[in-house]
C-alpha atoms as one frame of an Amber mdcrd trajectory, in Angstrom:
protein
   8.113  -9.155  -7.834   7.768 -11.060 -11.253   4.396 -12.878 -12.913   5.116
 -16.074 -11.207   4.561 -13.771  -7.631   1.108 -12.588  -8.510  -0.896 -15.615
  -6.952   0.882 -14.951  -3.691   0.696 -11.331  -3.902  -2.903 -11.755  -4.580
  -3.847 -13.802  -0.895  -1.864 -11.574   0.712  -3.452  -8.612  -0.342  -7.193
 -10.068   0.195  -6.210 -11.878   3.433  -4.627  -8.455   3.979  -7.196  -6.421
   3.031  -9.794  -8.603   5.040  -8.003  -8.718   8.254  -6.532  -4.646   8.813
  -9.961  -3.299   7.029 -11.875  -5.568   8.916 -15.123  -2.921  11.000 -13.689
  -0.494   8.369 -14.915  -1.153   5.160 -18.442  -3.041   4.314 -18.184  -6.873
   5.144 -19.983  -7.855   2.419 -16.968  -6.200   0.244 -14.109  -7.799   2.488
 -16.103 -11.487   1.911 -16.780 -11.558  -1.779 -12.777 -10.477  -2.436 -11.231
 -13.174  -4.537  -7.819 -13.930  -5.036  -8.229 -15.072  -8.823  -9.947 -12.452
 -10.045  -7.300 -10.473  -7.634  -4.333 -12.706  -9.691  -6.187 -12.032 -12.365
  -5.808  -7.880 -11.488  -2.188  -8.148 -10.395  -0.910  -9.810 -13.644  -2.526
  -6.994 -15.526  -0.731  -4.308 -13.311   2.582  -5.659 -13.856   2.138  -5.930
 -17.396   1.582  -2.472 -17.917   3.832  -1.029 -15.468   5.978   1.412 -16.398
   9.290   1.238 -16.104   8.935   4.036 -12.950   6.483   1.867 -11.035   7.936
  -0.667  -8.722   6.800  -3.685  -7.435   8.440  -5.037  -4.252   7.907  -8.781
  -2.521   9.294 -10.087   0.999   9.549 -13.333   0.662  10.416 -15.965   4.317
  11.208 -19.318   3.545  10.443 -19.364   0.291   6.987 -17.833   0.488   5.180
 -14.614  -0.116   4.676 -13.012   2.954   4.203  -9.364   1.892   4.192  -6.914
  -0.998   4.681  -3.348  -1.359   4.023  -1.106  -4.871   5.544   2.204  -5.204
   6.001   5.203  -8.132   5.536   8.590  -9.304   3.061  10.351  -7.241  -0.997
   9.598  -9.534  -1.890  13.643  -8.445  -1.177  15.807 -10.842  -1.474  19.132
  -7.904   1.987  17.576  -6.457   5.174  18.307  -7.446   6.438  15.820 -10.040
   9.364  14.423  -7.614   6.962  13.133  -5.313   6.893   9.321  -5.686   3.788
   7.785  -3.614   3.846   3.972  -2.222   0.855   3.026  -3.789   0.407  -0.411
  -1.653   2.019  -2.109   1.100   0.420  -5.604   3.256   1.910  -8.304   4.822
   0.578 -11.066   5.536  -1.586 -10.857   8.316   0.142 -14.126  10.302   3.411
 -12.110   9.567   2.112  -8.521  11.052   4.397  -7.329  13.771   7.119  -9.335
  12.073   9.153  -6.703  10.333   7.825  -8.317   7.206   6.657  -4.242   6.490
   9.510  -2.113   7.633  11.537  -4.214   5.512   9.519  -3.613   2.114   8.545
   0.368   3.633  12.538   0.825   4.161  14.065  -0.698   1.058  10.336   1.720
  -0.904  12.364   4.642   0.568  15.574   3.467  -0.379  15.107   3.711  -3.887
  13.208   6.309  -4.412  15.496   8.413  -2.831  17.947   7.162  -5.143  16.028
   7.763  -7.879  16.133  11.702  -6.694  12.489  11.660  -5.802  12.381  14.498
  -2.806   9.181  13.232  -0.953   7.095   9.931  -1.116   3.133  10.282  -0.049
   0.570   7.737   0.190  -2.868   7.949   1.443  -3.876   5.941   4.107  -7.685
   5.199   6.174  -8.174   8.262   8.648  -9.655   5.054  11.427  -7.031   2.589
  10.229  -5.291   3.709  13.029  -2.753   0.625  13.443  -1.552   1.817   9.881
  -1.360   4.933  10.821   0.680   4.623  13.310   3.272   2.068  11.807   3.826
   5.081   9.142   4.009   7.757  11.796   6.793   5.571  13.131   8.552   5.818
  10.072   8.697   9.178   9.995   5.300  10.123   7.846   2.744  12.529   8.639
  -0.379  13.997   7.947  -0.184  16.591   5.140  -3.273  18.259   5.845  -4.898
  16.703   2.296  -8.673  14.566   2.591  -9.880  13.134   0.274 -13.574  10.264
   0.271 -12.930   7.264  -0.548 -16.292   5.109  -2.081 -16.238   1.549  -1.187
 -19.098  -0.675  -1.691 -21.341   2.292  -1.263 -19.529   4.016   2.289 -17.953
   6.675   1.486 -14.367   6.841   4.637 -12.226   9.596   4.690  -8.785   9.199
   3.466  -5.640  11.148   4.663  -2.655  12.280   3.054   0.789  11.448   4.625
   3.973  12.461   3.443   7.547  12.311   3.966  10.901  14.101   3.373  13.308
  11.757   1.447  17.663  11.538   2.001  19.427  12.407  -0.637
């Protein structure tokens, strides 16, 4: 991912949220999501990312259709060797076409090559589609749960983990 990809990544993320989280996150929050504001945030995060944070894009016919971001696990309670998948989104028009699987496969390979032992991620408990996707890729809940506060709602998140081949 480069700075030139930020607007396309922002559009994928906003549309991804609006489709994946409809019925889970308060609709007013999803409806208020703004691609321009998200573009500025993506640029800011990309510029501030350290060398261990990796942003990947998937393209079809020159257009960005997916985005993933991974790096070191951000919770001080986990071993420092762990990786975390911070984000994985496919444009809703490209769901179930292999975009997410390709991005996840690349992220797993890069984390394993960097010597990470485990990849962790957080997923909404009620997001059954995402949970099935991650479980099919070898992830499983590791018992950690935490509440996610968004727009006045409290939604339970589950932490998933997968051992990486070295």
